[in-house]
């Protein structure tokens, strides 16, 4: 099992409909790849945890990095891990203030 955590900055043009679309795409794409995690958005920054096989996590992350809806994607942690932190959550979305 592999875990990757990154932070990024939302693009200026980001709308709440964009955030909903990101969460929808995440659930749709992550579940079949057995990727679990969480996506937190505070109105300015994203923090996302992705966990799964290294191959699957890197494949999804490579797409995320190129997404123009955010910038300055910075990996905080990328490591092998024994256990999932978000087992059963294909992508939980949380908006915080
Ligand atoms: C902050 C952020 C987090 C994202 N997280 C995921 C994710 O966990 N899984 C995913 O498939 N796409 C995620 N995306 C969307 C991808 O960049 C991309 O748009 C999407 O995977 C394309 O999927 P589709 O071809 O099914 O529309 C995220 C995008 C942003 C901006």
Coordinates of C-alpha atoms and ligand atoms in Angstrom, one line a residue:
X1 CA 0.0 0.0 0.0
X2 CA 1.2 3.5 -0.9
X3 CA 0.0 6.8 0.5
X4 CA 0.5 10.3 -1.1
X5 CA -0.6 13.6 0.5
X6 CA -0.3 16.9 -1.4
X7 CA -1.5 20.4 -1.0
X8 CA -2.4 22.9 -3.8
X9 CA -3.9 26.3 -4.4
X10 CA -7.3 26.6 -6.1
X11 CA -7.3 28.5 -9.4
X12 CA -8.9 32.0 -9.2
X13 CA -11.7 30.9 -11.5
X14 CA -12.7 27.9 -9.3
X15 CA -16.5 27.7 -8.6
X16 CA -18.4 25.5 -6.1
X17 CA -19.7 23.6 -9.2
X18 CA -16.1 22.8 -10.1
X19 CA -15.5 21.4 -6.6
X20 CA -18.6 19.2 -6.9
X21 CA -17.4 18.0 -10.3
X22 CA -13.9 17.2 -8.8
X23 CA -15.5 15.1 -6.0
X24 CA -17.8 13.3 -8.5
X25 CA -14.8 12.5 -10.8
X26 CA -12.8 11.3 -7.9
X27 CA -15.4 8.9 -6.6
X28 CA -16.1 7.6 -10.1
X29 CA -12.4 7.0 -11.0
X30 CA -11.0 6.0 -7.6
X31 CA -13.4 3.3 -6.6
X32 CA -12.6 1.0 -9.6
X33 CA -8.9 1.5 -8.9
X34 CA -9.4 0.7 -5.2
X35 CA -8.0 4.1 -4.3
X36 CA -9.3 5.6 -1.1
X37 CA -8.7 9.0 0.6
X38 CA -10.0 12.4 1.5
X39 CA -10.2 15.8 -0.2
X40 CA -10.3 18.9 1.9
X41 CA -11.0 22.3 0.5
X42 CA -10.9 25.5 2.6
X43 CA -11.9 28.0 -0.1
X44 CA -8.3 28.6 -1.0
X45 CA -6.3 25.4 -0.8
X46 CA -6.8 21.7 -1.3
X47 CA -5.3 18.9 0.8
X48 CA -5.8 15.4 -0.6
X49 CA -4.8 12.0 0.7
X50 CA -4.6 9.2 -1.9
X51 CA -4.0 5.6 -0.9
X52 CA -3.8 2.4 -3.0
X53 CA -1.2 0.6 -5.0
X54 CA 1.7 2.8 -6.0
X55 CA 1.0 2.3 -9.7
X56 CA -2.7 3.4 -9.3
X57 CA -1.9 6.3 -7.0
X58 CA 0.8 7.7 -9.3
X59 CA -1.4 7.3 -12.4
X60 CA -4.2 9.3 -10.8
X61 CA -1.8 11.9 -9.3
X62 CA -0.2 12.5 -12.7
X63 CA -3.6 13.5 -14.0
X64 CA -4.4 15.7 -10.9
X65 CA -1.1 17.6 -11.2
X66 CA -2.0 18.7 -14.7
X67 CA -5.5 19.9 -13.8
X68 CA -5.8 23.6 -14.4
X69 CA -8.4 24.0 -11.6
X70 CA -5.5 24.2 -9.1
X71 CA -1.9 25.3 -9.1
X72 CA 1.3 24.9 -7.0
X73 CA 0.7 21.2 -6.4
X74 CA 3.2 20.2 -3.6
X75 CA 3.7 16.7 -2.4
X76 CA 3.8 16.7 1.4
X77 CA 4.3 13.0 1.9
X78 CA 4.6 9.9 -0.3
X79 CA 5.4 6.6 1.4
X80 CA 4.5 3.0 1.7
X81 CA 2.1 2.2 4.5
X82 CA 0.7 -0.9 6.2
X83 CA -2.9 0.3 6.7
X84 CA -5.3 2.6 4.9
X85 CA -6.4 5.7 6.8
X86 CA -9.6 5.9 4.8
X87 CA -10.5 2.3 4.1
X88 CA -14.0 2.3 2.5
X89 CA -13.9 6.0 1.4
X90 CA -13.4 6.2 -2.4
X91 CA -13.0 10.0 -1.9
X92 CA -14.6 11.8 1.0
X93 CA -15.0 15.5 0.3
X94 CA -14.9 18.1 3.1
X95 CA -15.4 21.8 2.7
X96 CA -14.0 23.8 5.7
X97 CA -13.9 27.5 6.4
Ligands
LIG1 C1 -7.8 19.2 -6.2 C2 -8.2 18.1 -7.2 C3 -8.3 16.8 -6.8 C4 -8.6 15.8 -7.7 N1 -8.7 14.5 -7.2 C5 -9.0 13.5 -8.1 C6 -9.0 12.1 -7.7 O1 -8.8 11.8 -6.5 N2 -9.3 11.2 -8.6 C7 -9.5 11.5 -9.9 O2 -9.8 10.6 -10.7 N3 -9.5 12.8 -10.3 C8 -9.2 13.8 -9.5 N4 -9.2 15.1 -9.9 C9 -9.6 15.4 -11.3 C10 -8.6 15.1 -12.3 O3 -7.7 16.1 -12.3 C11 -9.2 14.8 -13.7 O4 -10.0 16.0 -14.0 C12 -10.1 13.6 -13.7 O5 -9.5 12.5 -13.1 C13 -10.6 13.3 -15.1 O6 -11.5 12.3 -15.0 P1 -12.5 12.0 -16.1 O7 -11.7 11.7 -17.4 O8 -13.3 10.8 -15.7 O9 -13.4 13.2 -16.3 C14 -8.9 16.1 -9.0 C15 -8.7 17.4 -9.4 C16 -8.4 18.4 -8.5 C17 -8.3 19.9 -9.0

